[in-house]
Each structure stands twice: as C-alpha cells, then as structure tokens.
Amino acid sequence: RVVNFSAGPSMLPLPVLEEVRGEIVDYRSTGMSMIEMSHRSGPYESVHHGAVTLIRELFAVPAEFEVLFIQGGATMQFGMVPMNLLTGSSAGAYVDTGAWATKAFGDAAHHGDVYEAWSGRDIGYTRVPEAAALSLRGDTRYVHITSNETIGGIQYRAWPDVAVPLVADMSSDLFSRSIPWELFDVVYGGVQKNLAPAGLALVFVRRSTLEHTQRNLASYFRYDVHASKSSMYNTPPVFPIYVLEKVLRWIRDCGGLSAMEAGANARADLLYRTIDESGGFYVNPVDAASRSSMNAVFRLSDRSLEPQFITAASERGMVGLKGHRSDGGCRASMYNAMPLAGVEALRQLMIDFKDAAG
Ligand SMILES: *Cc1c(COP(=O)(O)O)cnc(C)c1O
C-alpha cells in the first residue's frame, strides 16, 4: 500500500480494512455480508448501537447531547443547521475562515437570517480570529465556525468562547482531539476524513436545542425525528456505520482520543519543522498559532519545481500531496490513520529533494 496523504476520502487503518475483507462474504456465520441484511436485524442493530456507545465513550459526549447518523455529508448540515435552529426572528452568525466556511454561509443564507461575524478574506485566510474580534448582533442564535479548514490548512487551536452557543463543522478534525462540549449546541462532520468511508455525517445536538427546532420540514431534515428514532427513521448508511464501528474500536485499542491527539501533534510538528528548517525552500503561509494539525499546506518557493516534487513523492510511494484544485501547491493530510512513519518518509523526501535541487 502507498502512503496516502489524500484530503478525503482518505486512508483508513489497515487492520480495519482487513477485518472488513474477512467478513465481507459471510458476516460471522450469518451467510451474508453486513451490507446485505436488514437494518432491523440483530447483527446490524448491535453494530449501530455499539458505534453510538463507542462514540459517547471515546469522544466524552455528555448525556445532554444526542448522537445522530445522517446521510448527505457535512454539506447537508450546511442547510440543516439553519433550517432547524433559526426559528422565529433569530439570526445565525458565520465566521468566514475559508472555503468550507464560505460554503456553509452560502447555504445557510437560503434558510434564515444569517450574517458574517468576521472574515479572513482580506488576510488571505491565514489565521482564525480571536473571540473578541467577532462582531455579534443581539439576536444571534448561534455562531457557526469551521474548526479546521481542510483546504486552507488553518485550525482553531483555542476555541472562541463567546456568549452565544457555537455550531461547529468539524469534518476534518473530528476525533483528533477532545472538545469543550459546554460551548456547543451542534457539532457535525462528514466521516470520510478522519473516521470512515463517505456517506455519513456525525451530528451531535444538545437535547435542550431539540425542544425548539423547526418542525415544519420534510422529516429527513428534522433533527428531532432522527433523535426520536435513534437514527433509524429510514435506512441508515449501513456500510459507513459498519466500518466506523471498527475504526472506533481501533481508536480505543490505540489509547483513545488522547492518543489520536498526541499522534496528530507529533505528525504536524515534524512536518512544520521540516518546512521551517528548509531555509525558505518550502513555505507554509499560515500564522503559526493557526496551523492545522490535520492538513498542512505548503508551496515550494520555486513553484515551477512543484510538479517534479509531486512526481518524486509518487516514486517513493507517497500520493495525495497535490494541493486542492482551487489553491494549487502541496497539501499533506495527516488524519488519525496516518502513522508517524508516513510523515517521516515525507520529511526525508523533502530534505533529499531540496538537496538535489541544490
Ligand atoms: C470535506 C468537508 C466538507 C464537505 O463534506 P461532505 O461530506 O463532502 O459534504 C465540509 N466541511 C469541511 C471542513 C470539510 O473538510
């Protein structure tokens, strides 16, 4: 297998893939796979509820939060959040930290009164704001933040503690660190970056919030409907949930969230150090305090060398390093399943490539 720096879908732990391979034709002597049986069957229900239990345990989810499995990815949450939360005359405040925050804001504008509380546009999205920099109106129901901008490579290392509940898109740093739950009303994320195959969003909703959500919506868009049916109102996305449950057990066996956080910091420290020690050969444009532990973006100071660098990487079995099509350059995504050895190999390549360019 290659060292896979893809931003998403992205690498999964090998033991999980091997376990799936071992079960895919005949799941535990049922004579069929997990993806062929009824979602009301005993084996599936135990995987489904087992996954929720592991999420609560590993992510330290307080009892006052519901854990929901919803299809449509993080993108559908861009709409579901304002649909459900912006009742009456309240407004949603959006913090513009880059590409994903911009999409969340654009979709929310179709469903309620929303406004920009801060934007990093003029500074090239090189950092996240301090809480004090947000300008919030008195009728604000929530402040929407993007905890990690997957494309721009910036991340909140400290959470903005404001007087209004936060709603966070955590698609690309879910389960890479613990979070202060008391600050949030809703936390959501697609699973295909850090946790599982695509097709599922994890959504955490504060129970008291559910008492005041909008009811005049098609049922699939209602958080309260998903919560009252334990995310089985309709057929859930069985395959991603099935793999998710295995990844969660892998995380637990690795030492839980603190081990994921330590791993993420070790990988990111090593890569940013390599960039910083390159004498300007490699450049990361992000303010040091906002550097993402998940997605490190960098350019070669001589941009004409970038295609050669990408080729040299693939010759050493490293793929997925090309930057997002909107930004160009290079990006190394280093999610939970990425071993430190993968980043060590990248560091060695960066050193050797620079020496060869001499
Ligand atoms: C990938 C990503 C999304 C979009 O996720 P989908 O599941 O494809 O809808 C949204 N926000 C962030 C921060 C992402 O990284």
XYZ file of C-alpha atoms and ligand atoms in Angstrom:
373
model
C 0.000 0.000 0.000
C 1.028 3.613 -0.591
C 1.468 6.372 1.971
C -1.815 8.169 1.366
C -1.926 11.906 2.115
C -5.334 12.362 0.456
C -7.582 15.028 1.991
C -10.692 12.880 1.771
C -11.827 10.246 1.317
C -8.616 9.274 2.984
C -6.683 6.421 4.455
C -8.231 4.027 6.954
C -6.426 1.794 9.454
C -5.192 -1.367 7.719
C -6.423 -3.730 10.487
C -9.929 -2.351 9.904
C -9.777 -2.965 6.150
C -8.516 -6.475 6.750
C -11.313 -7.192 9.209
C -13.858 -5.981 6.641
C -12.260 -8.189 3.990
C -12.535 -11.164 6.296
C -16.243 -10.533 6.901
C -17.465 -9.228 3.562
C -18.806 -12.506 2.157
C -20.062 -14.111 5.346
C -20.550 -11.875 8.382
C -19.997 -14.011 11.479
C -21.695 -17.106 10.058
C -24.899 -15.332 9.029
C -24.327 -16.499 5.434
C -24.373 -12.915 4.142
C -22.479 -9.667 4.500
C -23.423 -6.804 6.784
C -24.395 -4.752 3.730
C -26.963 -7.313 2.553
C -29.006 -7.770 5.702
C -31.923 -5.811 7.097
C -31.027 -2.772 9.135
C -33.611 -4.069 11.629
C -31.646 -7.296 12.118
C -29.878 -8.156 15.344
C -26.340 -8.066 13.907
C -26.819 -4.636 12.360
C -28.557 -3.165 15.400
C -25.712 -4.253 17.599
C -23.176 -2.567 15.293
C -25.314 0.590 15.128
C -25.811 0.959 18.862
C -22.269 -0.236 19.532
C -20.954 2.594 17.382
C -23.021 5.163 19.296
C -21.788 3.791 22.620
C -18.158 3.953 21.476
C -18.602 7.494 20.176
C -20.014 8.606 23.538
C -17.225 6.893 25.435
C -14.263 7.935 23.276
C -15.359 11.494 22.467
C -16.621 12.033 26.061
C -20.022 13.136 24.752
C -22.126 14.449 27.645
C -25.540 12.863 28.263
C -27.266 16.090 27.211
C -26.179 15.537 23.601
C -27.824 13.294 21.019
C -25.503 11.415 18.657
C -27.049 11.231 15.187
C -26.101 9.423 11.960
C -27.329 11.434 8.973
C -26.650 10.991 5.260
C -25.782 13.822 2.910
C -22.369 14.594 4.366
C -21.351 17.810 6.035
C -22.809 19.672 3.090
C -26.353 18.757 4.042
C -25.671 20.082 7.540
C -24.893 23.467 5.984
C -28.637 23.570 5.296
C -29.997 21.517 8.192
C -28.411 23.702 10.863
C -30.246 26.916 9.891
C -33.415 25.008 8.915
C -33.658 23.538 12.397
C -32.182 26.257 14.585
C -33.259 29.558 13.056
C -36.810 29.725 14.329
C -38.651 32.990 14.921
C -36.527 36.083 14.377
C -33.146 34.779 15.491
C -30.038 35.021 13.328
C -27.016 32.847 12.613
C -23.542 34.379 12.814
C -20.926 32.883 10.463
C -17.187 33.091 10.843
C -15.513 33.124 7.443
C -12.220 31.274 7.716
C -12.022 29.928 4.168
C -13.553 27.691 1.525
C -15.709 25.486 3.750
C -16.947 28.301 5.970
C -17.941 30.204 2.841
C -19.992 27.255 1.599
C -21.714 26.850 4.952
C -22.641 30.531 4.950
C -23.865 30.465 1.358
C -26.210 27.555 2.014
C -27.467 28.954 5.307
C -28.480 32.173 3.583
C -31.244 30.206 1.812
C -32.820 29.214 5.109
C -32.659 32.092 7.520
C -31.267 35.417 8.601
C -27.508 34.941 8.644
C -24.596 37.356 8.694
C -20.807 37.326 8.651
C -19.361 37.914 12.115
C -15.756 38.007 10.890
C -13.912 37.296 7.668
C -10.317 36.338 6.955
C -10.713 37.120 3.268
C -8.571 40.257 3.377
C -5.709 38.493 5.134
C -5.733 35.565 2.707
C -7.310 33.208 5.277
C -4.021 32.805 7.086
C -5.453 32.566 10.606
C -8.588 32.095 12.665
C -9.975 35.012 14.715
C -9.831 35.681 18.436
C -13.239 35.561 20.138
C -13.028 39.312 20.810
C -12.769 40.038 17.085
C -16.234 38.633 16.302
C -18.970 41.219 15.900
C -22.180 39.652 17.126
C -25.695 41.012 16.938
C -28.048 40.801 19.909
C -30.461 38.419 18.166
C -27.809 35.790 17.405
C -28.940 32.201 17.973
C -25.573 30.563 17.227
C -22.085 31.264 15.943
C -21.035 28.890 13.182
C -17.341 28.030 12.971
C -15.288 25.646 10.842
C -12.901 24.057 13.302
C -10.415 23.023 10.626
C -10.289 24.453 7.111
C -9.285 21.390 5.121
C -8.277 23.345 2.021
C -6.599 26.383 3.610
C -4.892 24.398 6.371
C -5.935 26.560 9.327
C -7.454 25.329 12.584
C -8.776 26.699 15.854
C -6.191 25.579 18.371
C -8.143 27.542 21.017
C -11.937 27.694 20.839
C -13.703 31.065 20.666
C -15.546 31.402 23.955
C -18.450 33.728 23.199
C -21.760 34.391 24.962
C -23.726 32.537 22.244
C -23.641 28.749 21.607
C -21.251 27.553 18.930
C -22.147 25.334 15.986
C -19.050 23.683 14.549
C -18.256 21.955 11.283
C -15.577 19.523 12.469
C -15.451 17.423 9.303
C -11.704 17.264 9.084
C -10.671 17.142 12.727
C -13.393 15.044 14.357
C -11.900 12.581 16.816
C -8.443 14.122 16.602
C -8.823 15.994 19.901
C -11.253 16.497 22.764
C -13.620 19.459 22.716
C -15.215 21.638 25.424
C -18.810 20.494 24.932
C -20.242 23.273 27.094
C -19.518 25.777 24.308
C -21.551 23.957 21.641
C -25.162 23.376 20.656
C -24.374 21.423 17.485
C -21.194 19.738 16.269
C -21.171 17.967 12.917
C -18.849 16.460 10.383
C -18.642 14.093 7.458
C -16.782 10.931 8.470
C -14.686 10.433 5.351
C -11.695 12.461 6.532
C -10.824 11.018 9.883
C -13.146 8.108 10.599
C -14.854 6.030 7.932
C -15.904 5.724 4.278
C -18.026 8.515 2.783
C -21.805 8.571 3.074
C -22.396 9.630 6.636
C -22.264 12.692 8.847
C -21.989 12.521 12.611
C -24.179 15.150 14.200
C -24.179 15.984 17.909
C -27.151 18.055 19.028
C -27.782 19.393 22.513
C -31.051 17.885 23.758
C -32.456 21.197 25.011
C -31.965 22.545 21.479
C -34.260 19.835 20.107
C -37.210 21.228 22.045
C -37.118 24.405 19.962
C -36.231 23.211 16.479
C -38.320 23.916 13.387
C -40.967 21.197 12.831
C -42.320 22.412 9.520
C -39.777 20.482 7.464
C -39.701 17.249 5.475
C -38.998 14.578 8.055
C -35.454 13.733 6.968
C -34.368 17.335 7.622
C -35.598 17.317 11.238
C -33.056 16.679 13.979
C -35.840 15.752 16.406
C -37.059 12.987 14.068
C -33.590 11.441 13.776
C -33.151 11.678 17.533
C -36.503 10.099 18.389
C -35.747 7.121 16.106
C -32.089 6.608 17.158
C -31.011 7.487 13.581
C -33.138 4.658 12.171
C -36.074 6.698 10.940
C -35.187 5.394 7.491
C -32.493 3.042 6.233
C -29.207 4.274 7.673
C -25.987 4.188 5.595
C -25.061 0.716 6.770
C -21.612 0.401 5.219
C -20.010 3.565 6.636
C -21.535 2.891 10.055
C -20.265 -0.702 9.964
C -16.721 0.456 9.161
C -16.976 3.374 11.606
C -17.678 0.971 14.455
C -14.473 -0.897 13.641
C -12.436 2.314 13.379
C -13.772 3.380 16.774
C -12.614 0.095 18.291
C -9.224 0.649 16.634
C -9.056 4.142 18.194
C -9.925 2.692 21.595
C -7.240 -0.003 21.242
C -4.679 2.674 20.275
C -5.366 4.503 23.540
C -8.408 6.639 22.690
C -8.703 10.298 21.846
C -5.616 11.390 23.786
C -3.521 9.003 21.687
C -5.096 10.415 18.494
C -4.317 13.945 19.664
C -0.722 13.096 20.568
C -0.259 11.383 17.201
C -1.693 14.351 15.309
C 0.563 16.799 17.127
C 3.656 14.659 16.591
C 2.990 14.343 12.851
C 2.202 18.029 12.411
C 5.188 19.191 14.487
C 7.522 17.075 12.374
C 6.173 18.351 9.075
C 6.046 22.039 10.044
C 9.542 21.743 11.482
C 10.744 20.349 8.169
C 9.190 23.315 6.376
C 10.558 25.873 8.851
C 14.063 24.406 8.743
C 14.219 24.403 4.938
C 15.631 27.921 4.714
C 12.628 29.097 2.706
C 12.741 26.270 0.162
C 9.328 25.137 1.431
C 6.829 27.744 2.624
C 3.699 27.458 4.752
C 1.599 30.651 4.552
C -0.378 30.149 7.779
C 0.141 32.027 11.063
C 1.954 29.672 13.445
C -0.875 29.768 16.016
C -3.487 28.679 13.449
C -1.578 25.909 11.708
C -3.715 22.834 11.173
C -2.638 19.577 12.774
C -4.577 17.715 10.075
C -3.869 19.409 6.731
C -0.522 21.093 6.164
C -0.407 23.256 3.053
C 2.943 24.260 1.597
C 4.500 25.617 -1.549
C 7.965 25.356 -2.985
C 9.497 28.815 -3.196
C 10.283 27.923 -6.808
C 6.780 26.936 -7.866
C 7.993 25.506 -11.157
C 9.509 22.619 -9.155
C 6.178 21.567 -7.663
C 5.217 19.054 -10.398
C 8.649 17.411 -10.039
C 8.215 17.250 -6.288
C 4.843 15.517 -6.654
C 6.391 13.021 -9.095
C 9.343 12.359 -6.799
C 6.865 11.679 -3.981
C 4.897 9.177 -6.011
C 8.131 7.398 -6.949
C 8.610 6.793 -3.236
C 5.036 5.586 -2.786
C 3.584 8.830 -1.440
C 0.345 10.024 -3.020
C -2.356 12.645 -2.493
C 0.083 15.522 -1.971
C -1.220 17.804 -4.673
C -2.975 20.846 -3.229
C -6.689 21.442 -3.708
C -7.587 22.329 -7.282
C -8.598 25.830 -6.127
C -5.320 26.641 -4.340
C -2.605 24.617 -6.077
C 0.674 23.931 -4.288
C 1.026 20.947 -1.988
C -1.016 19.658 0.899
C -0.307 16.781 3.246
C -3.390 15.497 5.044
C -2.422 13.568 8.138
C -5.505 12.057 9.701
C -5.795 9.537 12.513
C -4.820 6.530 10.400
C -1.548 8.138 9.190
C 1.419 6.610 11.015
C 4.294 8.879 12.065
C 6.468 6.810 9.726
C 4.466 8.184 6.795
C 5.373 11.753 7.734
C 8.980 10.720 8.411
C 9.133 9.410 4.841
C 7.747 12.701 3.566
C 10.283 14.651 5.624
C 13.125 12.608 4.135
C 11.819 13.221 0.646
C 11.599 16.969 1.301
C 15.190 17.052 2.544
C 16.509 14.938 -0.334
C 14.574 16.887 -2.957
C 15.882 20.193 -1.640
C 19.470 18.881 -1.575
C 19.143 17.615 -5.140
C 17.756 20.979 -6.292
C 20.784 22.370 -4.540
C -14.948 17.729 3.326
C -15.534 18.841 4.098
C -16.880 19.226 3.948
C -17.801 18.569 2.941
O -18.096 17.296 3.343
P -19.111 16.384 2.518
O -19.251 15.226 3.430
O -18.461 16.076 1.225
O -20.370 17.128 2.364
C -17.353 20.240 4.734
N -16.572 20.868 5.631
C -15.275 20.544 5.791
C -14.466 21.273 6.803
C -14.717 19.517 5.039
O -13.437 19.177 5.211
